[in-house]
Short mmCIF file of C-alpha atoms in Angstrom, two decimals:
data_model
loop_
_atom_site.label_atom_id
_atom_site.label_comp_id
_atom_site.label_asym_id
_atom_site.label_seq_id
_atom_site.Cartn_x
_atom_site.Cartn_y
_atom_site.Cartn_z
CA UNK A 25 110.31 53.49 106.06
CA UNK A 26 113.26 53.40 108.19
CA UNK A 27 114.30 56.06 110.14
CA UNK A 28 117.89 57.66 110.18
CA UNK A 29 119.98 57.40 113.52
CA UNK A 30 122.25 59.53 114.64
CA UNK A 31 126.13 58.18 115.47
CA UNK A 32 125.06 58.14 119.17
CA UNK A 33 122.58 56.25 118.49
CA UNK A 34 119.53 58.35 119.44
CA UNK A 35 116.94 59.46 116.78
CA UNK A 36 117.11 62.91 115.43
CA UNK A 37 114.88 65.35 116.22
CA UNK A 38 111.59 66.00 114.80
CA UNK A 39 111.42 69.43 113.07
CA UNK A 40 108.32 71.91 114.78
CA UNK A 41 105.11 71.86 111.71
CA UNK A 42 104.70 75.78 111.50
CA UNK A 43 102.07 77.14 113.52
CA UNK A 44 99.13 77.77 111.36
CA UNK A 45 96.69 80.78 112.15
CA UNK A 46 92.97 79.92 112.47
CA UNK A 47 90.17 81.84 111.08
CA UNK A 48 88.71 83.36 114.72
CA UNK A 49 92.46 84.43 115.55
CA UNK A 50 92.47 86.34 112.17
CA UNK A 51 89.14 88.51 112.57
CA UNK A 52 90.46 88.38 116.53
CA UNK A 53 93.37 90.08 115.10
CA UNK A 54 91.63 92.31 112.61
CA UNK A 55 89.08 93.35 115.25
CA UNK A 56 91.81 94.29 117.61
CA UNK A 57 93.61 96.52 115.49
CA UNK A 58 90.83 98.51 114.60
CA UNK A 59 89.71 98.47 118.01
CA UNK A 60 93.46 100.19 118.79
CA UNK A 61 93.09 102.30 115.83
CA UNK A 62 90.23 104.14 116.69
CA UNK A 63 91.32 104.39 120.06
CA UNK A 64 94.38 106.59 119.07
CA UNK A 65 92.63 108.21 116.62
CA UNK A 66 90.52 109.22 119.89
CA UNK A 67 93.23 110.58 121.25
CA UNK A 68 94.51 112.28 119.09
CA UNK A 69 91.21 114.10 118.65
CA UNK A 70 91.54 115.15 121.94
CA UNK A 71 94.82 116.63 121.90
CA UNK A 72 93.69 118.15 118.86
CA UNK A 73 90.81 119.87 120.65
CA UNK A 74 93.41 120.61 123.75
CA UNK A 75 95.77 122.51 121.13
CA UNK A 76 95.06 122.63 117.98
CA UNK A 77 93.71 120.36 114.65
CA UNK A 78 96.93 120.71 112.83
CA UNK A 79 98.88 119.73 115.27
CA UNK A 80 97.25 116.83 115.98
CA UNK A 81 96.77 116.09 112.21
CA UNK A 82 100.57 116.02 111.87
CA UNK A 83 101.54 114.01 115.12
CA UNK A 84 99.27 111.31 113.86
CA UNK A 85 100.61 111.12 110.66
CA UNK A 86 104.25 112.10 111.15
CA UNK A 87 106.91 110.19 112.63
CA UNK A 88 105.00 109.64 116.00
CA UNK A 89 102.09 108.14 114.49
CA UNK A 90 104.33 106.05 112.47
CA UNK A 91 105.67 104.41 115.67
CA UNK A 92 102.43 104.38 117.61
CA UNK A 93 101.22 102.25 114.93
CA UNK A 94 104.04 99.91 114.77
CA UNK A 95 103.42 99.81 118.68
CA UNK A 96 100.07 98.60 117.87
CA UNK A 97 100.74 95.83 115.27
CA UNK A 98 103.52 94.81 117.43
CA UNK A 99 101.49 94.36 120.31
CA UNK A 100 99.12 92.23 118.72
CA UNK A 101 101.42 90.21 118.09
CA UNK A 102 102.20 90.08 121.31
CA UNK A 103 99.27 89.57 122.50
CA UNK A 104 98.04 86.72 120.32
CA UNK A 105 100.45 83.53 120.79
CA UNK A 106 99.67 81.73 117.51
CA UNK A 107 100.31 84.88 115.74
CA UNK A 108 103.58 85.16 117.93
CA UNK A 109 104.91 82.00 117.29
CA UNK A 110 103.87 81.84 113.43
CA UNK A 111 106.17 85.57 113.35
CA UNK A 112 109.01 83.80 114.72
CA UNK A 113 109.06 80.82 112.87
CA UNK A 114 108.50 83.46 109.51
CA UNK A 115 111.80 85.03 110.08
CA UNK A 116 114.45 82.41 109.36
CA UNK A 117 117.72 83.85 109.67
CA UNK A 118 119.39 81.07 108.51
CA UNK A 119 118.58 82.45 105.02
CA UNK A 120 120.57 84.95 104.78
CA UNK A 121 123.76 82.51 105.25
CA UNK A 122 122.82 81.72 101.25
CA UNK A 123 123.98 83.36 98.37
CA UNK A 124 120.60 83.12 96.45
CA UNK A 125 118.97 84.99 98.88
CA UNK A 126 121.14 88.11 98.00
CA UNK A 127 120.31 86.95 94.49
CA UNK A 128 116.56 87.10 94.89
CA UNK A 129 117.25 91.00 96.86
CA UNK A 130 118.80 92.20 94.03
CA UNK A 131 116.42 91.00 91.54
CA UNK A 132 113.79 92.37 94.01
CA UNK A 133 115.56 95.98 93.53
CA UNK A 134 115.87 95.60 90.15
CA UNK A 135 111.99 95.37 89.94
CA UNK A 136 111.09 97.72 92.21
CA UNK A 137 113.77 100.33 90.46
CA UNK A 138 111.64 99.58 87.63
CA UNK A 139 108.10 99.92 88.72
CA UNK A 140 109.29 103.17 90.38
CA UNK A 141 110.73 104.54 87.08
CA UNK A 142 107.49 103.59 84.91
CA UNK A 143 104.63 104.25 87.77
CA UNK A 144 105.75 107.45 88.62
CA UNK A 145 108.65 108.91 86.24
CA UNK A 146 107.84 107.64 82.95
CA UNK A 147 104.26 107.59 82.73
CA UNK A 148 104.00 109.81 85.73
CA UNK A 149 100.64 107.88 86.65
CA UNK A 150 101.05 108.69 90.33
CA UNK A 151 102.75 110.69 92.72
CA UNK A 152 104.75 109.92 96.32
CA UNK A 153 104.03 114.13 97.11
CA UNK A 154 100.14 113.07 97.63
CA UNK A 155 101.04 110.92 100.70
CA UNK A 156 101.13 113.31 103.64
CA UNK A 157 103.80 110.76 105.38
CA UNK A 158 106.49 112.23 102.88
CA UNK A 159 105.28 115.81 102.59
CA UNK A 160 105.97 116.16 106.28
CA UNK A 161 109.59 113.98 105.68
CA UNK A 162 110.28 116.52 103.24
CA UNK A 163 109.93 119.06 106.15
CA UNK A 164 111.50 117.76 109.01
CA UNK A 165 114.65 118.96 110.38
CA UNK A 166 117.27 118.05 113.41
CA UNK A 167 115.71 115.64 115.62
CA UNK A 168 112.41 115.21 113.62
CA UNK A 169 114.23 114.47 111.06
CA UNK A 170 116.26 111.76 112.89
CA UNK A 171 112.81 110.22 113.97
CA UNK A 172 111.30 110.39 110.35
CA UNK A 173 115.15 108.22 109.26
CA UNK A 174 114.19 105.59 112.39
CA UNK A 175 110.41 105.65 111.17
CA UNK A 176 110.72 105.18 107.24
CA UNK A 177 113.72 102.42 107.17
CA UNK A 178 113.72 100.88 110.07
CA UNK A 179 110.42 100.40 112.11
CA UNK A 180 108.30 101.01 108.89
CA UNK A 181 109.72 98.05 106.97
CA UNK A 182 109.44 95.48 109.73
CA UNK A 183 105.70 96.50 111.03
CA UNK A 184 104.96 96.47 107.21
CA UNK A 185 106.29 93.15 106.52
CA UNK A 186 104.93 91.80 109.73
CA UNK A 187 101.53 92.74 108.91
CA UNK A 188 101.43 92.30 105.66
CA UNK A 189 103.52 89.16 104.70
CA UNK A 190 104.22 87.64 107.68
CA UNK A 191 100.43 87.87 109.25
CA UNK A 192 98.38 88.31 106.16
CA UNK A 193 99.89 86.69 103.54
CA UNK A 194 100.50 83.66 105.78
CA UNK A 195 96.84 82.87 106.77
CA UNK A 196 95.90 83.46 103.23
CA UNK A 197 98.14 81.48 101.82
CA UNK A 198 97.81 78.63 104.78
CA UNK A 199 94.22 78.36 104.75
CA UNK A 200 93.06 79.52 100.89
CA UNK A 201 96.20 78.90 98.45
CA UNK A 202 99.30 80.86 97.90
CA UNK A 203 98.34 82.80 94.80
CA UNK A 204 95.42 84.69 97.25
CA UNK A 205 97.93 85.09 100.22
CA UNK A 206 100.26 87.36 97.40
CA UNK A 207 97.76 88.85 95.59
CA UNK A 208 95.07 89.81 98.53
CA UNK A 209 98.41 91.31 100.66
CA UNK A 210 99.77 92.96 98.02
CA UNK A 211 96.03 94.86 97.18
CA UNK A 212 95.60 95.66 101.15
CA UNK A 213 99.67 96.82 100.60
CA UNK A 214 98.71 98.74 98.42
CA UNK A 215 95.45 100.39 99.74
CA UNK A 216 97.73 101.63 102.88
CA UNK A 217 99.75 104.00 100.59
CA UNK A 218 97.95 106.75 99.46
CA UNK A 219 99.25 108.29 96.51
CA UNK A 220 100.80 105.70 94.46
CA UNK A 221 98.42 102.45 95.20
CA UNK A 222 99.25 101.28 92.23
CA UNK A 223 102.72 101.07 92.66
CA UNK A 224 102.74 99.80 96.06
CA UNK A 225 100.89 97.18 94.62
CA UNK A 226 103.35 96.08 92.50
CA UNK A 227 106.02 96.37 95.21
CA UNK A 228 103.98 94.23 97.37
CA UNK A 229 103.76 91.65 95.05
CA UNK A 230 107.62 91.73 94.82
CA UNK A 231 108.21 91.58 98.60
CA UNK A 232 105.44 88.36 98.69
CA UNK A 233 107.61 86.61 95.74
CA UNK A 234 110.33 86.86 97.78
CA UNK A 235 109.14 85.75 100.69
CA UNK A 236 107.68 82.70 98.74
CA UNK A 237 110.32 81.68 97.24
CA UNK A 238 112.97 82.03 100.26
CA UNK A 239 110.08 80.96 103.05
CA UNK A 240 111.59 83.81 104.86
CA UNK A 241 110.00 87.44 106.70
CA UNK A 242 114.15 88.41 106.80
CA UNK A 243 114.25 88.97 103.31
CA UNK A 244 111.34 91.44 102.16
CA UNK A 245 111.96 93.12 105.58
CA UNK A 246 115.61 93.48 104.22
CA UNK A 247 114.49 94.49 100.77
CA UNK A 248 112.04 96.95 102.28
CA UNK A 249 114.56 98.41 104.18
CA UNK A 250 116.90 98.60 101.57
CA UNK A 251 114.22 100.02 98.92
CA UNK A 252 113.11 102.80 101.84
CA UNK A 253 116.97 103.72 102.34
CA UNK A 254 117.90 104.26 98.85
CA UNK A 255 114.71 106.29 97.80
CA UNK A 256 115.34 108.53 100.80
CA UNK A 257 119.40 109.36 100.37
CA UNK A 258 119.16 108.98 96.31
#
């Protein structure tokens, strides 16, 4: 087979094969975030005995514990350079130059607006008041309330979808086959909102679609974003 050459006569260049996760940098990964967990939950255990239980109940799951967390997956990330580089290459800008992509968003909405509107107004199978996240949303006021807006559509959506999609999914789907990278992300998605599992579920497996059939982390980040934005202001 011949190869194509450019006009000046040089030979294009050879597109990067996407960095592929191995198994000991997954349970490296896995291990690590625990490992981070239960160090903060430490911590706040201590500044719980310092001051007070509830207090340190609701920094750890308010708005601060929200972005501790994301400081945690997102220095994995930084830490591991496979799992770096296999982030970047996820994200893909370049598809949201194409109209589809907007295409597969809004169809995205559309089935989220629906899972929302059987799951938890129709049937009323499950609840978003039993997650603690949103009881203390429902709360906040001035600058809490600022940090909860930064927390729930902003750095929630990307740590989400970099966990989730662009980490788990990805290894699943690289090393086992694509059907377990959506469904075994979208379970663990799932597990990680108390409250309405169910539904999350379902959401997750929207967000994976998406990201399977664009091959980019831009677009359920996008989605998520959107999804968190309008559930908050509607």
């Amino acid at each position: 087979m011949r190869e194509k050459i450019t006009s000046s006569g040089e030979l294009p260049p050879i597109a990067p094969e996407p960095t592929k996760i191995g198994w000991h940098i997954f349970w490296s990964v896995i291990l690590t975030y625990i490992a981070f967990t239960i160090i903060t939950a430490v911590l706040m255990a201590i500044v719980g005995g310092i001051t007070s239980t509830s207090f340190a109940y609701r920094l750890l799951t308010g708005s601060v514990g929200q972005f501790l967390d994301a400081c945690v997956v997102f220095s994995i990330v930084a830490l591991y350079r496979d799992v770096r580089i296999s982030i970047m290459q996820s994200i893909r800008l370049s598809a949201l130059r194409r109209l589809s992509t907007y295409l597969y968003i809004m169809f995205g909405f559309v089935c989220l607006s629906i899972i929302s509107f059987l799951m938890i107004k129709y049937w009323q199978f499950e609840t978003t008041t039993a997650n603690p996240v949103n009881m203390q949303w429902h709360t906040a006021g001035g600058w809490q309330e600022v940090l909860w807006l930064i927390a729930l559509i902003i750095v929630g959506p990307v740590k989400e979808e970099v966990m989730f999609r662009g980490f788990l999914y990805r290894i699943l789907a690289d090393r086992l086959y694509p059907v377990v990278g959506l469904l075994g992300s979208a379970v663990l998605f799932g597990i990680m909102h108390p409250g309405y599992p169910v539904s999350s579920m379902l959401a997750g497996l929207v967000f994976g679609f998406l990201y399977q059939r664009t091959n980019s982390l831009a677009v359920p980040i996008l989605l998520h974003m959107s999804w968190n934005a309008y559930v908050i202001f509607l």
